[in-house]
């Protein structure tokens, strides 16, 4: 008998998609993108998304401050709305907690959510609570909105489009590796592995841990890209650059070519990877949870994109490749000019992982 590990996360999603066909004329986009899209009032669209965080799957309490966990649980949902060019509005919270969880822990968790909600003007309007035998479970469902003419999906990329990404990549994946090595961040306090003193590279370690534990949703950037009508497709990088670019290619029925030397990496990732004798690009390509925006721009909109860059964007963006024909697949050109197939890595549920 087949198990979930035999078909993976994508296979599971497809099974639900096949058995639950969309019947309502209000549904513009169902399963298969960062959010669902429904027809709203006055010609606008409503956006719905949900994400779940499970202890020992997505986080460990021993290395994650409850305040930061509260922020992240809402931020990852807000990032989905940002990827559609939308604005977050309301959320529902479902919380499963072991009965022995302290009230102080719960209060700090709420403070983190409240901070993130206040930043983006999002209101909590309901939810559910339940006891959980051992592990903390946080599920958030978020509602947002976007103008009909500004909504962006994964399926609009075309051959010849340029590929852009915001910010710098790889810090979150490096932060996860540091957590696995025994580092932690509790508020402003950096904890080191047992038996080790204060590390000389503390600023780099702190930066990567913060990137993983408290991601920054690019709401203002997403709205700027959408309102200026420069992009043909967009997604947020939650599962790694290679896998999320593959998601755009699959939905758009295209291929893509990345330029390795154009992929933006933070100084912290470059420093720590070199120290460990590793390729910093692997953290950017296959790490995940950067929550930066990955988007494509058609050639006839590049001049408009250049003008937008000249005016300044809320977050810097970098051109890292181009969209190609579907039969060319996903490829990457290295520093020597050699073009090789790029196999998608990144995070996939129902495949064994360490956190």
XYZ file of C-alpha atoms in Angstrom:
355
model
C 0.000 0.000 0.000
C 1.381 3.396 -1.010
C 2.254 5.944 1.651
C 2.386 9.731 1.638
C 6.158 9.534 1.236
C 5.623 7.795 -2.127
C 3.782 10.746 -3.708
C 5.134 13.707 -1.710
C 3.530 17.036 -0.938
C 2.753 17.888 -4.573
C 1.090 14.533 -5.133
C -1.096 14.984 -2.059
C -2.181 18.438 -3.219
C -3.040 17.055 -6.672
C -5.255 14.348 -5.134
C -7.292 16.980 -3.298
C -7.388 19.169 -6.401
C -8.787 16.311 -8.489
C -11.442 15.321 -5.960
C -12.612 18.829 -5.129
C -13.292 20.575 -8.437
C -14.174 24.262 -8.138
C -17.867 24.857 -8.832
C -18.464 28.412 -7.630
C -18.239 31.155 -10.295
C -16.736 33.421 -7.614
C -13.529 31.378 -7.527
C -10.902 32.858 -9.837
C -8.017 30.699 -8.539
C -8.335 27.660 -6.297
C -5.626 25.200 -5.304
C -2.203 25.751 -6.845
C -0.925 29.231 -5.948
C 0.220 31.240 -2.924
C -3.398 32.127 -2.161
C -6.876 31.354 -3.425
C -8.517 34.225 -5.341
C -12.223 35.041 -5.143
C -14.222 37.744 -6.892
C -14.945 40.506 -4.393
C -16.981 43.676 -4.355
C -16.465 46.659 -6.661
C -14.331 44.707 -9.095
C -11.691 43.750 -6.548
C -10.402 40.320 -5.575
C -10.311 38.633 -2.173
C -7.255 36.561 -1.240
C -7.276 33.601 1.164
C -4.276 31.666 2.457
C -3.350 29.423 5.380
C -0.160 28.051 6.925
C 0.518 25.662 9.764
C 3.544 25.496 12.077
C 4.083 22.266 14.026
C 6.584 21.800 16.822
C 9.471 19.470 15.858
C 8.522 19.865 12.178
C 8.825 23.636 11.672
C 10.438 24.729 14.935
C 11.841 23.658 18.289
C 10.755 25.437 21.412
C 14.206 24.986 22.938
C 15.762 27.278 20.311
C 12.851 29.545 19.355
C 11.616 32.344 21.581
C 7.790 32.361 21.762
C 7.708 36.044 20.783
C 9.623 35.328 17.558
C 7.481 32.256 16.891
C 4.359 34.395 17.191
C 5.752 36.889 14.705
C 6.823 34.220 12.240
C 3.506 32.349 12.345
C 1.713 35.436 11.033
C 4.542 36.739 8.831
C 4.690 33.618 6.642
C 0.994 34.005 5.845
C 1.370 37.714 5.138
C 4.174 36.836 2.715
C 1.704 34.778 0.658
C -0.551 37.819 0.308
C 2.476 39.928 -0.652
C 3.315 37.452 -3.428
C -0.055 38.177 -5.047
C 0.494 41.947 -4.875
C -2.161 42.176 -2.163
C -2.759 43.761 1.212
C -3.469 41.588 4.316
C -6.634 42.356 6.287
C -7.944 39.767 8.797
C -6.852 36.424 10.224
C -8.167 33.417 12.112
C -5.992 31.550 14.612
C -6.259 27.871 15.542
C -3.971 26.851 18.386
C -3.236 23.378 19.710
C -1.155 23.463 22.886
C -0.044 20.942 25.515
C -1.970 21.596 28.782
C 1.326 22.189 30.640
C 2.192 25.187 28.449
C 2.729 28.173 30.756
C 0.638 31.310 30.546
C 3.847 33.307 30.246
C 4.735 31.359 27.097
C 1.255 31.942 25.672
C 1.439 35.661 26.441
C 4.805 36.023 24.697
C 3.486 34.108 21.686
C 0.518 36.485 21.514
C 2.784 39.524 21.863
C 4.732 38.413 18.800
C 1.541 37.959 16.781
C 0.218 41.289 17.986
C 3.397 43.075 16.938
C 3.265 41.606 13.423
C -0.471 42.263 13.143
C -0.005 45.891 14.192
C 2.761 46.417 11.633
C 0.496 45.454 8.744
C -2.878 46.564 10.081
C -4.202 43.004 10.368
C -7.006 42.106 12.796
C -7.643 38.802 14.578
C -11.362 38.012 14.125
C -11.730 34.460 15.524
C -10.337 30.952 15.608
C -10.234 27.814 17.740
C -8.192 26.275 20.552
C -7.548 22.678 21.518
C -5.328 20.685 23.826
C -2.484 18.846 22.115
C -0.852 15.788 23.715
C 2.769 16.858 23.259
C 3.422 19.422 20.531
C 2.458 23.021 19.905
C 0.487 23.542 16.688
C -0.231 26.983 15.205
C -2.490 27.383 12.190
C -3.353 30.792 10.735
C -5.831 31.540 7.959
C -5.404 35.003 6.466
C -7.722 37.095 4.309
C -6.496 39.914 2.090
C -7.491 41.922 -0.929
C -6.055 43.163 -4.211
C -7.304 45.159 -7.186
C -8.406 42.973 -10.090
C -5.930 44.561 -12.515
C -3.030 44.181 -10.079
C -3.247 40.533 -8.933
C -0.199 38.402 -9.749
C -0.010 34.606 -9.906
C 2.611 31.954 -10.684
C 1.215 31.209 -14.133
C 1.925 34.359 -16.160
C 5.616 33.989 -17.036
C 6.525 33.928 -20.735
C 9.592 32.985 -22.764
C 12.074 35.859 -22.776
C 10.932 37.331 -19.459
C 13.684 38.427 -17.081
C 13.757 36.862 -13.620
C 14.153 39.137 -10.597
C 14.475 38.425 -6.880
C 14.292 40.761 -3.895
C 16.801 41.110 -1.082
C 19.565 38.578 -0.445
C 19.159 34.820 -0.227
C 20.463 32.000 1.938
C 20.473 33.617 5.384
C 17.460 31.671 6.633
C 18.866 28.307 5.540
C 22.166 29.161 7.211
C 20.192 30.170 10.314
C 18.517 26.753 10.346
C 21.885 25.038 10.143
C 23.124 27.116 13.062
C 20.085 26.064 15.097
C 20.919 22.444 14.306
C 24.470 23.069 15.569
C 23.123 24.271 18.912
C 22.939 28.047 18.495
C 19.766 29.846 19.524
C 18.239 33.290 19.776
C 16.022 34.091 22.755
C 15.040 37.725 22.356
C 18.314 39.641 22.102
C 20.280 36.870 23.808
C 22.427 34.657 21.557
C 23.055 31.195 22.992
C 25.997 29.068 21.838
C 26.431 25.277 21.726
C 27.391 23.704 25.022
C 31.050 24.066 25.810
C 31.581 27.002 23.449
C 32.031 30.610 24.424
C 31.004 33.725 22.576
C 31.772 33.124 18.865
C 33.958 35.690 17.041
C 31.496 35.699 14.112
C 28.564 36.570 16.390
C 27.094 39.361 14.156
C 26.897 36.959 11.190
C 25.368 34.212 13.323
C 22.856 36.615 14.835
C 21.846 37.910 11.383
C 21.200 34.416 10.011
C 19.305 33.242 13.088
C 17.103 36.348 12.976
C 16.441 35.789 9.272
C 15.194 32.275 9.966
C 13.300 32.949 13.183
C 11.755 36.301 12.224
C 11.281 36.646 8.432
C 10.264 39.919 6.813
C 7.225 39.767 4.487
C 7.721 42.043 1.461
C 4.232 43.563 1.436
C 5.186 47.054 0.274
C 7.431 45.692 -2.465
C 4.714 43.327 -3.676
C 2.209 46.174 -3.851
C 4.694 48.395 -5.717
C 5.415 45.711 -8.312
C 1.707 44.992 -8.757
C 0.520 48.608 -8.910
C 3.109 49.529 -11.572
C 2.157 46.513 -13.720
C 5.745 45.455 -14.427
C 5.587 41.742 -13.542
C 4.020 38.805 -15.373
C 4.260 36.338 -12.456
C 5.339 36.308 -8.814
C 5.881 33.933 -5.889
C 7.461 34.191 -2.453
C 10.491 32.014 -1.731
C 9.397 29.645 1.011
C 10.789 26.352 -0.314
C 14.043 27.563 -1.895
C 14.899 29.500 -5.050
C 15.228 26.404 -7.246
C 11.953 24.819 -6.120
C 9.896 28.009 -6.195
C 11.261 28.933 -9.624
C 10.234 25.434 -10.702
C 6.738 26.215 -9.374
C 6.545 29.278 -11.634
C 7.820 27.232 -14.591
C 5.352 24.414 -13.969
C 2.344 26.721 -13.719
C 3.529 28.883 -16.652
C 4.624 25.875 -18.751
C 8.098 27.269 -19.324
C 11.718 26.591 -18.468
C 14.212 28.961 -16.836
C 17.911 29.751 -16.839
C 19.640 31.206 -13.774
C 22.939 33.068 -13.738
C 24.832 31.789 -10.700
C 27.017 34.872 -10.310
C 23.922 37.109 -10.243
C 22.237 35.392 -7.288
C 22.404 37.880 -4.357
C 24.000 36.484 -1.195
C 24.413 38.177 2.149
C 27.867 38.813 3.594
C 26.882 36.691 6.585
C 26.143 33.645 4.399
C 29.326 34.130 2.363
C 31.430 34.412 5.537
C 29.903 31.455 7.397
C 29.817 29.175 4.344
C 33.475 29.876 3.602
C 34.339 29.157 7.221
C 32.588 25.784 6.958
C 34.054 24.965 3.532
C 30.662 25.020 1.827
C 29.194 26.628 -1.299
C 27.134 29.644 -0.206
C 24.985 29.348 -3.346
C 23.568 26.031 -2.124
C 21.936 27.822 0.799
C 20.330 30.315 -1.591
C 19.270 27.783 -4.219
C 17.945 25.001 -2.038
C 17.559 26.361 1.502
C 14.142 27.985 1.658
C 12.280 30.280 4.044
C 13.877 33.457 2.713
C 10.381 34.863 1.998
C 11.812 37.155 -0.645
C 9.775 37.827 -3.792
C 10.681 36.056 -7.039
C 9.067 37.594 -10.117
C 9.317 37.796 -13.903
C 9.286 40.880 -16.132
C 8.504 40.751 -19.895
C 10.997 42.443 -22.244
C 8.493 45.140 -23.233
C 8.175 46.190 -19.563
C 11.887 46.274 -18.746
C 12.140 50.011 -19.385
C 9.278 50.589 -16.965
C 11.075 48.329 -14.472
C 14.277 50.358 -14.893
C 12.391 53.581 -14.163
C 10.900 51.974 -11.077
C 14.375 50.963 -9.911
C 15.622 54.505 -10.480
C 12.844 55.883 -8.263
C 13.695 53.319 -5.601
C 11.844 50.284 -4.270
C 11.126 49.355 -0.631
C 13.567 46.435 -1.034
C 16.433 46.119 -3.565
C 15.889 43.632 -6.410
C 18.339 41.817 -8.690
C 17.950 40.339 -12.175
C 19.148 36.709 -11.925
C 18.135 34.987 -15.176
C 15.505 34.552 -17.845
C 12.500 32.408 -18.743
C 13.117 29.844 -21.489
C 11.104 27.270 -23.431
C 9.549 24.446 -21.417
C 11.591 21.722 -23.122
C 14.822 23.385 -21.941
C 13.889 22.746 -18.323
C 15.593 24.453 -15.403
C 19.273 25.301 -15.977
C 22.022 27.416 -14.442
C 25.069 29.104 -15.979
C 28.083 29.021 -13.642
C 30.899 31.551 -13.280
C 32.849 29.911 -16.129
C 29.911 30.160 -18.525
C 29.001 26.480 -18.396
C 25.278 25.725 -18.563
C 24.103 22.727 -16.518
C 20.685 21.292 -15.565
C 19.506 22.569 -12.176
C 17.665 19.991 -10.132
C 15.165 21.591 -7.738
C 16.115 21.153 -4.113
C 14.609 23.031 -1.205
C 12.174 21.862 1.413
C 9.504 19.288 0.685
C 7.140 17.881 3.302
C 6.763 14.094 3.730
C 10.482 13.693 3.002
C 12.703 13.148 6.074
C 14.304 16.389 7.309
C 16.088 17.634 10.388
C 15.081 20.912 12.006
